[in-house]
Short mmCIF file of N, CA and C in Angstrom, two decimals:
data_model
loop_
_atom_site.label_atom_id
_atom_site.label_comp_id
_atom_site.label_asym_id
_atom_site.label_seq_id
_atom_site.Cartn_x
_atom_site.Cartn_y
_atom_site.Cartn_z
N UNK A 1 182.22 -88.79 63.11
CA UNK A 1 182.21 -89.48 64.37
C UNK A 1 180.78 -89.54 64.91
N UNK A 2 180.14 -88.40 64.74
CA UNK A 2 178.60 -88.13 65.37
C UNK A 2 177.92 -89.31 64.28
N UNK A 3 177.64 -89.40 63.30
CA UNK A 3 177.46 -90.74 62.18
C UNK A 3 177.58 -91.81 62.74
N UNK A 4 178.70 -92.34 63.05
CA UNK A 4 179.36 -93.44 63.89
C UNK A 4 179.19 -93.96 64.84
N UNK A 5 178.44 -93.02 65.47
CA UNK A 5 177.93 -92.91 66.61
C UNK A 5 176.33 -93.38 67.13
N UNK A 6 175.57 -92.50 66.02
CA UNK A 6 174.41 -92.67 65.46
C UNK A 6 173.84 -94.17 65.20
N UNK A 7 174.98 -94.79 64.43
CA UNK A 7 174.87 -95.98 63.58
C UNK A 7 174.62 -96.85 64.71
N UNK A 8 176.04 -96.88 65.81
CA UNK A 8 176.37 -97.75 66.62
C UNK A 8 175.13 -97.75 67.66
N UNK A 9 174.22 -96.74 68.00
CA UNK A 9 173.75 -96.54 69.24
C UNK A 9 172.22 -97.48 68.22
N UNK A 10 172.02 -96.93 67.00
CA UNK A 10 170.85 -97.99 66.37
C UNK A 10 171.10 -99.62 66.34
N UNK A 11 172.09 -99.69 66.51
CA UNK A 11 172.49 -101.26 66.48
C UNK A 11 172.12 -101.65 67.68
N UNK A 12 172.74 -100.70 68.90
CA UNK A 12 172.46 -101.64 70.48
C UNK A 12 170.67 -101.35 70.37
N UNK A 13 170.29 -100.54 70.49
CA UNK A 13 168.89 -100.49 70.08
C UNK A 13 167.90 -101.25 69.70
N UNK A 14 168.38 -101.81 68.35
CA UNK A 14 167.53 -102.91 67.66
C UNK A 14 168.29 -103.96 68.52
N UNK A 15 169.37 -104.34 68.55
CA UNK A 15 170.12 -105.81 69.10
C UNK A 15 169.01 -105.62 70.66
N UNK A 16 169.34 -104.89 71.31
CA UNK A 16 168.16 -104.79 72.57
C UNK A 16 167.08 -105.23 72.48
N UNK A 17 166.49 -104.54 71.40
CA UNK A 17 164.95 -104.89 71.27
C UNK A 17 164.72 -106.66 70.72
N UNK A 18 165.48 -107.10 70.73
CA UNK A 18 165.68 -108.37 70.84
C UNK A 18 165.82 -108.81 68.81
N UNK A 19 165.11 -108.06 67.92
CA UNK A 19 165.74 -108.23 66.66
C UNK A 19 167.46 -108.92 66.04
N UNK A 20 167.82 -108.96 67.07
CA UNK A 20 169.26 -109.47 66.87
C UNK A 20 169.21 -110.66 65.47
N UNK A 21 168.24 -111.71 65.27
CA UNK A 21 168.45 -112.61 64.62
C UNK A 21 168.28 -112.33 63.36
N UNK A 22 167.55 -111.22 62.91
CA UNK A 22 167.45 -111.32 61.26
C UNK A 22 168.44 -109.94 60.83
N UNK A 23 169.36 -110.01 62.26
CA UNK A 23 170.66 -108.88 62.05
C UNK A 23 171.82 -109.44 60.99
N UNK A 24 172.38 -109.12 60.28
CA UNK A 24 173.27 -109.82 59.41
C UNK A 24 174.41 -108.79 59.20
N UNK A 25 175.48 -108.84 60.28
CA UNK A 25 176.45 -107.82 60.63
C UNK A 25 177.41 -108.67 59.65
N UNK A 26 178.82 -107.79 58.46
CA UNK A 26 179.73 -108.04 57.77
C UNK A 26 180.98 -107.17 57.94
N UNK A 27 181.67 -107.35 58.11
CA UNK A 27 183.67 -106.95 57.87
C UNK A 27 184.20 -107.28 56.66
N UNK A 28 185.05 -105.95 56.43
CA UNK A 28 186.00 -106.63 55.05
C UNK A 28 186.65 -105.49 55.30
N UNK A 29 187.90 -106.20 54.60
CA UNK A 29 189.79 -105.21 54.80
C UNK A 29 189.44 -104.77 53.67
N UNK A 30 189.13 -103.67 53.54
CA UNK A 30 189.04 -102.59 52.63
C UNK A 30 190.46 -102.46 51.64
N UNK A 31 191.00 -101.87 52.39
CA UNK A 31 193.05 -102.24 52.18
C UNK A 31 193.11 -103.16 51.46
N UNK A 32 192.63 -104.41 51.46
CA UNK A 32 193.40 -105.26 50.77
C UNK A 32 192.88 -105.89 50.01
N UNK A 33 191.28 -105.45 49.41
CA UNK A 33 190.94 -105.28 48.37
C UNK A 33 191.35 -104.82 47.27
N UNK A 34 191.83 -103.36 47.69
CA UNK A 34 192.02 -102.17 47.08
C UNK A 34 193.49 -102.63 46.34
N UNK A 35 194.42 -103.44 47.02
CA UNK A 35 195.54 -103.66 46.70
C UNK A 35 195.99 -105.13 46.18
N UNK A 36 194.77 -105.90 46.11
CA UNK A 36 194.53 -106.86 45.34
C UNK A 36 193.98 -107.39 43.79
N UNK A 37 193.79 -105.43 43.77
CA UNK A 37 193.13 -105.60 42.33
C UNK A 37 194.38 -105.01 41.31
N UNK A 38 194.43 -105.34 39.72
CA UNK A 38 195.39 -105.36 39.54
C UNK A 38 195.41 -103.99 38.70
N UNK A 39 194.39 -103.26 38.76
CA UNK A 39 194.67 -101.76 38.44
C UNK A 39 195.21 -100.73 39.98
N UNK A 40 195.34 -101.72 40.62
CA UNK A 40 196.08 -100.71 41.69
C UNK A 40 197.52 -100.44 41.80
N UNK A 41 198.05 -101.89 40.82
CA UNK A 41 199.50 -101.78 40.98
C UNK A 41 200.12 -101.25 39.29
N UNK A 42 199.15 -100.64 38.71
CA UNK A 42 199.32 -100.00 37.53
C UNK A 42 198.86 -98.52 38.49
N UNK A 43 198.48 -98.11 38.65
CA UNK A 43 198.20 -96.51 39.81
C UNK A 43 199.65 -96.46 40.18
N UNK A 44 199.86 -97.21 40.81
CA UNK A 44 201.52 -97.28 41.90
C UNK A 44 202.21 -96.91 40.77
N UNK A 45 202.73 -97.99 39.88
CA UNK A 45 203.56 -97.43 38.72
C UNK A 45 203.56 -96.11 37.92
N UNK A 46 202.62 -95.90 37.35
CA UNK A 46 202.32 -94.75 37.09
C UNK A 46 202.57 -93.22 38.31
N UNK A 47 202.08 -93.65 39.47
CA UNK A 47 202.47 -92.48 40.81
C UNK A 47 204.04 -92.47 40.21
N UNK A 48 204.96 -93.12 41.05
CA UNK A 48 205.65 -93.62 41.46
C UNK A 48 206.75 -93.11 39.62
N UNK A 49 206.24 -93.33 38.90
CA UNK A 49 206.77 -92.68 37.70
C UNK A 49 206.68 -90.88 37.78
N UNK A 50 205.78 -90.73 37.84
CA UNK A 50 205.29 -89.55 37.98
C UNK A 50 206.06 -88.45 39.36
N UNK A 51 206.12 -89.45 40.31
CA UNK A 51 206.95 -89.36 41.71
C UNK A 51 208.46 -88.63 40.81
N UNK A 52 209.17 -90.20 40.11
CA UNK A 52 210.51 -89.92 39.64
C UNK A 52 210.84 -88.76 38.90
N UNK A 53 209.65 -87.98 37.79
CA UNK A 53 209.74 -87.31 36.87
C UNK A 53 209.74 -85.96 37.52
N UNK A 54 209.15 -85.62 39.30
CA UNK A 54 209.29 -84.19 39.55
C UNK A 54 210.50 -84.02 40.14
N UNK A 55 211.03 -85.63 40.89
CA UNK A 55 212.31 -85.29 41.27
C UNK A 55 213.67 -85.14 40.52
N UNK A 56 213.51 -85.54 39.07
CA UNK A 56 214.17 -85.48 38.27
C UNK A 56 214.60 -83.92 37.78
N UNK A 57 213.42 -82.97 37.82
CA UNK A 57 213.19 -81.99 37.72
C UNK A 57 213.73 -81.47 38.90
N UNK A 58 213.86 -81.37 40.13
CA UNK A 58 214.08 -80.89 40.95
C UNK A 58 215.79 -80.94 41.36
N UNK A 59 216.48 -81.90 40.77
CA UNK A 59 217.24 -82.65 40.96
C UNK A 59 218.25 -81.33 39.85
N UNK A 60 217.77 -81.19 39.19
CA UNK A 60 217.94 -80.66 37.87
C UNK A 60 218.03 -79.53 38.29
N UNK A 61 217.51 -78.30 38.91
CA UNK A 61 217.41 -77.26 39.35
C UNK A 61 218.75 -76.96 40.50
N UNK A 62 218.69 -78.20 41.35
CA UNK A 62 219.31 -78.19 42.36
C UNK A 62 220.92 -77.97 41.81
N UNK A 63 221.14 -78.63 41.26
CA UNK A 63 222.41 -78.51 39.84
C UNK A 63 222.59 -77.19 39.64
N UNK A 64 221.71 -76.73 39.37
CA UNK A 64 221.91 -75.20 38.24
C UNK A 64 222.28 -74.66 39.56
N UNK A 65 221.53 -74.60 40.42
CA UNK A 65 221.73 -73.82 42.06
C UNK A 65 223.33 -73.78 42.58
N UNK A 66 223.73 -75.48 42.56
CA UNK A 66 224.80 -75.33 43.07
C UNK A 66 226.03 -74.82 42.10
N UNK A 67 225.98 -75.00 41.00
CA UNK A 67 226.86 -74.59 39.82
C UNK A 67 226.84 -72.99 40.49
N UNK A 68 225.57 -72.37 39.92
CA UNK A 68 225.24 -70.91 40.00
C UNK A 68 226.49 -70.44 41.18
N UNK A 69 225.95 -71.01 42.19
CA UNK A 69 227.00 -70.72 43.88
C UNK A 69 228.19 -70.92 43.71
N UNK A 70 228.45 -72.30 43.33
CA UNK A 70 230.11 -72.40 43.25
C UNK A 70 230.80 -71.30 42.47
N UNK A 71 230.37 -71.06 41.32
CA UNK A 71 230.65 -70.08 39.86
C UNK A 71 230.59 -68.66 40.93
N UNK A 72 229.54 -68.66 41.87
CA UNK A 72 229.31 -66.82 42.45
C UNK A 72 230.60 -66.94 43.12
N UNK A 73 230.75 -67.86 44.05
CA UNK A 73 232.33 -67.97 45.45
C UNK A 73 233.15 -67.98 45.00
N UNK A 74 233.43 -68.67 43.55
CA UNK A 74 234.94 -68.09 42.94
C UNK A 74 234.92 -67.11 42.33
N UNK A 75 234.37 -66.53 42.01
CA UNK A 75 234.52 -65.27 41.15
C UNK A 75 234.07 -63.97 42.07
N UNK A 76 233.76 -64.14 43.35
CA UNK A 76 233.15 -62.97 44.18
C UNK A 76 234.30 -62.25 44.18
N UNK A 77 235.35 -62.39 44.45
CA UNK A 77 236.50 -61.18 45.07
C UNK A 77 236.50 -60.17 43.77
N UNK A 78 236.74 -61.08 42.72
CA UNK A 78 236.67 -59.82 41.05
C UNK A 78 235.88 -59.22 40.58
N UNK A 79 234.36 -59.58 41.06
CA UNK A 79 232.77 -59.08 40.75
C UNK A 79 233.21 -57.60 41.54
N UNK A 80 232.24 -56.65 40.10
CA UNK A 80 232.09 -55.26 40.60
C UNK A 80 230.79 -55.22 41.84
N UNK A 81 230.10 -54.46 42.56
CA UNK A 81 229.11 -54.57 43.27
C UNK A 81 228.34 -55.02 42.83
N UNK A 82 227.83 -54.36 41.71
CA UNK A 82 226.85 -54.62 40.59
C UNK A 82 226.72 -56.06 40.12
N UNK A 83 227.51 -56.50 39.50
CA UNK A 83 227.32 -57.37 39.00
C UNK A 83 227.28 -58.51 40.36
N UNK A 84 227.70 -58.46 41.13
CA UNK A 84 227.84 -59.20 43.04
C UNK A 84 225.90 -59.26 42.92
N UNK A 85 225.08 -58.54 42.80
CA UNK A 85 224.34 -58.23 43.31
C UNK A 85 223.32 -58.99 42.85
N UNK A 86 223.90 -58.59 40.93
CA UNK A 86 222.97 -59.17 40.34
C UNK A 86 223.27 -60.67 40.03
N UNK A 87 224.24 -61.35 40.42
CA UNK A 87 224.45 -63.07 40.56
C UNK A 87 223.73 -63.44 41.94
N UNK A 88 223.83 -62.96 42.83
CA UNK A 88 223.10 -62.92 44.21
C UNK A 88 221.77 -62.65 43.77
N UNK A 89 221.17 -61.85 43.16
CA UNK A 89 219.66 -62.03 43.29
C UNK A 89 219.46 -63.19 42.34
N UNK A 90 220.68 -63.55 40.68
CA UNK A 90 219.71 -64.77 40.57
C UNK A 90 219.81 -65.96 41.34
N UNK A 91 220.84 -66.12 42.41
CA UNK A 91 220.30 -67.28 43.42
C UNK A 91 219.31 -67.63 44.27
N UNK A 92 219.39 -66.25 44.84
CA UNK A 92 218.11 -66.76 45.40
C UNK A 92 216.86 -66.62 44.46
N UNK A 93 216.65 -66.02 43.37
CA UNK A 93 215.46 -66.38 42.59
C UNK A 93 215.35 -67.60 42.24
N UNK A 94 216.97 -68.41 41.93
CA UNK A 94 216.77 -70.01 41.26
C UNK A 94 215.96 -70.31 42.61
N UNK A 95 216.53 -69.98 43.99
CA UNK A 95 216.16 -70.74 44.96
C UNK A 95 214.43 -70.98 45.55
N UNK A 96 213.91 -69.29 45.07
CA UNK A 96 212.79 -69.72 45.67
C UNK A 96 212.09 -70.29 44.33
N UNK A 97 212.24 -70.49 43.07
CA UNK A 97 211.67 -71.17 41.92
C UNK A 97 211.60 -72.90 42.45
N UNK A 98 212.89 -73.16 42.98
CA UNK A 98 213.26 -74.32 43.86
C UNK A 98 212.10 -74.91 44.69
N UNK A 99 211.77 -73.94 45.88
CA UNK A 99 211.15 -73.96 46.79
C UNK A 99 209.25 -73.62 46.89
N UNK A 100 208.87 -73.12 45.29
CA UNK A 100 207.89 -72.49 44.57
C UNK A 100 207.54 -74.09 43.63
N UNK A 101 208.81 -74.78 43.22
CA UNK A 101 208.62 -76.07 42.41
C UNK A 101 207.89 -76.92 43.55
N UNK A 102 208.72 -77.30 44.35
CA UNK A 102 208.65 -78.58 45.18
C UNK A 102 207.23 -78.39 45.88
N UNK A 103 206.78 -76.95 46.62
CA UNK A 103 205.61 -77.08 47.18
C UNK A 103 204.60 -77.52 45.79
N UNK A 104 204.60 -76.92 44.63
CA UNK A 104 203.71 -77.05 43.77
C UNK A 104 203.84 -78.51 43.10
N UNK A 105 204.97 -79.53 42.76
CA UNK A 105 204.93 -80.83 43.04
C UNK A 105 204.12 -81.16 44.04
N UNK A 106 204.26 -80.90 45.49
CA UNK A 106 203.81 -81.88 46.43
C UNK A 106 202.31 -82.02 46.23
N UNK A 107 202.00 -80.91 45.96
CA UNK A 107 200.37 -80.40 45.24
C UNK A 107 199.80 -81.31 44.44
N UNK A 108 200.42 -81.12 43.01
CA UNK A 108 200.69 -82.48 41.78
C UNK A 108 200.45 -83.65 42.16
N UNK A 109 201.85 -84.44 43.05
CA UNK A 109 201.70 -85.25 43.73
C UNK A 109 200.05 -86.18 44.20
N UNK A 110 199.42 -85.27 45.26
CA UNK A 110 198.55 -85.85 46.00
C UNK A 110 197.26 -86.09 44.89
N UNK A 111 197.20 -84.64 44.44
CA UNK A 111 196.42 -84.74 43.15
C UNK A 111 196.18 -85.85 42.34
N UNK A 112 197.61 -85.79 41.54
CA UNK A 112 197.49 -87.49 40.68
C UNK A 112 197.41 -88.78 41.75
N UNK A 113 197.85 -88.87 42.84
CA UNK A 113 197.06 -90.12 43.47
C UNK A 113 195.91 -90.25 44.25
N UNK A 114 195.01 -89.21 44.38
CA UNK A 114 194.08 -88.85 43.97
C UNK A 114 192.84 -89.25 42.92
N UNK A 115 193.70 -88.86 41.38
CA UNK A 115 192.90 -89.05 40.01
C UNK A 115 192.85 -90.56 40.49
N UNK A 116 194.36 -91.06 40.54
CA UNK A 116 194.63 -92.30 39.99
C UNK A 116 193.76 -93.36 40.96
N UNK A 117 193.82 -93.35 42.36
CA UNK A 117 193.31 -94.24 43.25
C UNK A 117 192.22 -94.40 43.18
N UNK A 118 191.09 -93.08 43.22
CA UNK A 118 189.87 -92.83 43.65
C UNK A 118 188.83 -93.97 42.76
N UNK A 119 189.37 -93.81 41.55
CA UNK A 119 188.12 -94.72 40.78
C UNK A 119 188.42 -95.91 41.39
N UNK A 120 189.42 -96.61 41.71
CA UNK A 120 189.58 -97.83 42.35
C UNK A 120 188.86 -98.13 43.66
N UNK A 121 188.98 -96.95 44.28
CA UNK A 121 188.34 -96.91 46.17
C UNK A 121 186.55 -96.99 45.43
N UNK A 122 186.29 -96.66 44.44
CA UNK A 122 184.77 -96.10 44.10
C UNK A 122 184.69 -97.91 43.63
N UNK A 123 184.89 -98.24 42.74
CA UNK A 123 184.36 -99.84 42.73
C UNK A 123 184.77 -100.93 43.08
N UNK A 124 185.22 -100.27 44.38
CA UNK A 124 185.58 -101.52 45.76
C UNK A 124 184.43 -100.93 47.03
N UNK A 125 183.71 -99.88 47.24
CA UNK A 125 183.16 -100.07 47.71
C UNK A 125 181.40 -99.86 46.77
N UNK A 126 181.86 -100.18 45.47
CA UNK A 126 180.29 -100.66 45.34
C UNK A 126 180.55 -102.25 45.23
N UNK A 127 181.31 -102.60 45.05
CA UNK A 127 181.67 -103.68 45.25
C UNK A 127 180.94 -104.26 46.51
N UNK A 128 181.31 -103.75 47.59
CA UNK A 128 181.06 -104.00 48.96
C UNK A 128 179.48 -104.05 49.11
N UNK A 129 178.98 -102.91 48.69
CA UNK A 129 177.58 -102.71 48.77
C UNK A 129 176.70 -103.53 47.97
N UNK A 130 177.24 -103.77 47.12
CA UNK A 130 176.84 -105.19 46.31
C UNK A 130 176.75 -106.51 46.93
N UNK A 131 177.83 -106.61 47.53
CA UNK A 131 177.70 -107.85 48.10
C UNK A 131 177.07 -107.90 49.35
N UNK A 132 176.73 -106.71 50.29
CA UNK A 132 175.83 -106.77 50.98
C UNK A 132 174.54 -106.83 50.98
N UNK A 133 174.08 -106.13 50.00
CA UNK A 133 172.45 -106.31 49.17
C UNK A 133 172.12 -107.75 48.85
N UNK A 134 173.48 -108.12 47.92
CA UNK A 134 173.01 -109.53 47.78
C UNK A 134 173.31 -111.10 48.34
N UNK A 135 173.58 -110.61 49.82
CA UNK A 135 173.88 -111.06 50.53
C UNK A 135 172.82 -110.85 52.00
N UNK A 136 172.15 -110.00 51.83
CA UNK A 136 171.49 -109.25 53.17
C UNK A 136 171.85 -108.87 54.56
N UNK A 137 173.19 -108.57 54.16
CA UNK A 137 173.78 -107.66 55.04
C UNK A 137 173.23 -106.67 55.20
N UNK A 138 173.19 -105.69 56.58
CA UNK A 138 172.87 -105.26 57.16
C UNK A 138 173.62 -103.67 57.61
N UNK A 139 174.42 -104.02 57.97
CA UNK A 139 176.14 -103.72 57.90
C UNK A 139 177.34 -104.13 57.65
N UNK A 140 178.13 -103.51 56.49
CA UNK A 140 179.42 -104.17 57.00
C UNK A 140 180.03 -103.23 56.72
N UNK A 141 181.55 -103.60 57.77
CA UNK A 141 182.52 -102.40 58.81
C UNK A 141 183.40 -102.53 57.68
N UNK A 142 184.36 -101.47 57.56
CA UNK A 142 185.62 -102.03 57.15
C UNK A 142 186.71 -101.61 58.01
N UNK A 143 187.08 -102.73 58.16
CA UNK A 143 188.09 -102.75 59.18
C UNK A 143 189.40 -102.81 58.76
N UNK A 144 189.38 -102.31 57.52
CA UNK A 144 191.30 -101.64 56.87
C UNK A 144 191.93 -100.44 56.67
N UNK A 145 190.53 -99.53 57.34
CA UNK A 145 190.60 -98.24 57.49
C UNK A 145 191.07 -98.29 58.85
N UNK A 146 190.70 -99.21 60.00
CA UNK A 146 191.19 -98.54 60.83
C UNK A 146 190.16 -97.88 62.34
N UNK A 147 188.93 -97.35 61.44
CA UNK A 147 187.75 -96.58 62.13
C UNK A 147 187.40 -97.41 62.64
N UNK A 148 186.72 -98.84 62.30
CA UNK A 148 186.26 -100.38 63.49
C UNK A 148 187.27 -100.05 64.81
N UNK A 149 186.90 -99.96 66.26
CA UNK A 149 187.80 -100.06 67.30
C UNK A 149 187.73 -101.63 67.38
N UNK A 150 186.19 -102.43 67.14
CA UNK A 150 186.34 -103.24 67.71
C UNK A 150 185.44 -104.38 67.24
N UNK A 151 185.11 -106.07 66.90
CA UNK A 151 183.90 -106.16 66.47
C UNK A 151 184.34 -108.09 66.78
N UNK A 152 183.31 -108.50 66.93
CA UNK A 152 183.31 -109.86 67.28
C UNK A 152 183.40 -110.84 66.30
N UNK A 153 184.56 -111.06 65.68
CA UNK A 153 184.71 -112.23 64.81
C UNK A 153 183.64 -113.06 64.46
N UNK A 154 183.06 -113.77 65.81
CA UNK A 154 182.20 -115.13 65.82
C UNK A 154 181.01 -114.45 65.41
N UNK A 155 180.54 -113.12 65.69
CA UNK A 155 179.58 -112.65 65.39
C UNK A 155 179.25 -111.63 64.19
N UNK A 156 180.47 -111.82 63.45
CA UNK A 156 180.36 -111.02 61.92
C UNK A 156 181.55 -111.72 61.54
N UNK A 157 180.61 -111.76 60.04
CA UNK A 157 180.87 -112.78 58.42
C UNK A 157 182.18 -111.49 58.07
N UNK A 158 183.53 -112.22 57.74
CA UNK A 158 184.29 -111.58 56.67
C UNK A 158 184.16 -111.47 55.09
N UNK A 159 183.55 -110.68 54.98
CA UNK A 159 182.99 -110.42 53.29
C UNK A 159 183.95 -110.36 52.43
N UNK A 160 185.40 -110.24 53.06
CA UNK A 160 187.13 -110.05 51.93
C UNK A 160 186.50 -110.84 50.91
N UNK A 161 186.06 -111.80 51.16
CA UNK A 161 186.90 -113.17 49.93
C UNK A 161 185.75 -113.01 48.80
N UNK A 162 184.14 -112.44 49.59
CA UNK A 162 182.99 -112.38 48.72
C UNK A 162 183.20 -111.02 47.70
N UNK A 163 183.98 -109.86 48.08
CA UNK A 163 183.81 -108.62 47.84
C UNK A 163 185.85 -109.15 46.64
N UNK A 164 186.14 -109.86 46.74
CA UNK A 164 187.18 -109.91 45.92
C UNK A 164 186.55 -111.06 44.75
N UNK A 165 185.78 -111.75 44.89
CA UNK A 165 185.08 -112.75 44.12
C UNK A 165 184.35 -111.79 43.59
N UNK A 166 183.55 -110.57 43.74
CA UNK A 166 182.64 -109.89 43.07
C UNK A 166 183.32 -109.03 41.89
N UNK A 167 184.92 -108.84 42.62
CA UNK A 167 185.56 -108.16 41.46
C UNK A 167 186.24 -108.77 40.42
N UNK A 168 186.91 -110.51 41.04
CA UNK A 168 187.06 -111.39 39.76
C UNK A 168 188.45 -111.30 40.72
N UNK A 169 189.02 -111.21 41.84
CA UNK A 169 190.25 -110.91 42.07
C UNK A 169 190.19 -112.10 43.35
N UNK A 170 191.52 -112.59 43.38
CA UNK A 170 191.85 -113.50 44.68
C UNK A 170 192.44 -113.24 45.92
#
């Protein structure tokens, strides 16, 4: 935010000092770059596979859990203590293995979309920076993150269409 801040207060600065004209302010939806290119919707598939394969697993456990229980409630009245005790501890051991899985999925999870996204976010914004260099931009916002509060259309170029032309994408 202090960055952001920094940036913004050099802009009124120079725009003050009357430099405004050889200013060359740019925007581009970051977002929909990112989701225009067509290794992003091979990432998704792949997540989204990867998604299915822990719940499959989990799904799978959950089974053994409820079997385990049903199998303990009918048979509790005839169980010696002992053996009561030791079907009871393996439930709740399936359970916290359960609960030991899923946090360590969710882990997995972020991880692989993570691996998978990041190289994509990395040459969309050299992408960007590319087309600002060779373009002589100055700045440009991206406003698909979200962080832009605010920025004057008439007075900044949308770079989307240049920064999707740089990647070969429409």
């Amino acid at each position: 935010m202090k960055r952001l801040t920094a940036i913004l207060a050099l802009i009124v600065i120079t725009v003050s000092a009357g430099y405004s004209q050889n200013l060359k302010f740019g925007h581009v939806n970051g977002n929909e770059v990112v989701q225009a290119l067509p290794e992003f919707d091979s990432a998704n598939v792949k997540l989204e596979n990867f998604q299915k394969e822990l719940i499959n697993a989990l799904e799978l456990m959950s089974v053994e859990l409820n079997n385990k229980n049903d199998a303990y409630t009918k048979e509790e009245k005839n169980l010696t203590d002992l053996v009561k005790q030791t079907k009871q501890q393996e439930i709740i051991d399936l359970n916290r293995r359960m609960q030991d899985f899923q946090a360590k999925a969710q882990d997995d999870l972020r991880l692989r979309q993570q691996q998978l996204f990041q190289p994509i976010q990395e040459k969309v914004e050299k992408a960007i920076k590319d087309v600002g260099k060779e373009n002589g931009f100055v700045y440009i916002f991206d406003i698909g993150t979200g962080v832009l509060l605010y920025f004057d259309e008439t007075k900044s170029t949308d770079v989307t269409a240049l920064v999707k032309g740089k990647l070969g994408v429409k």
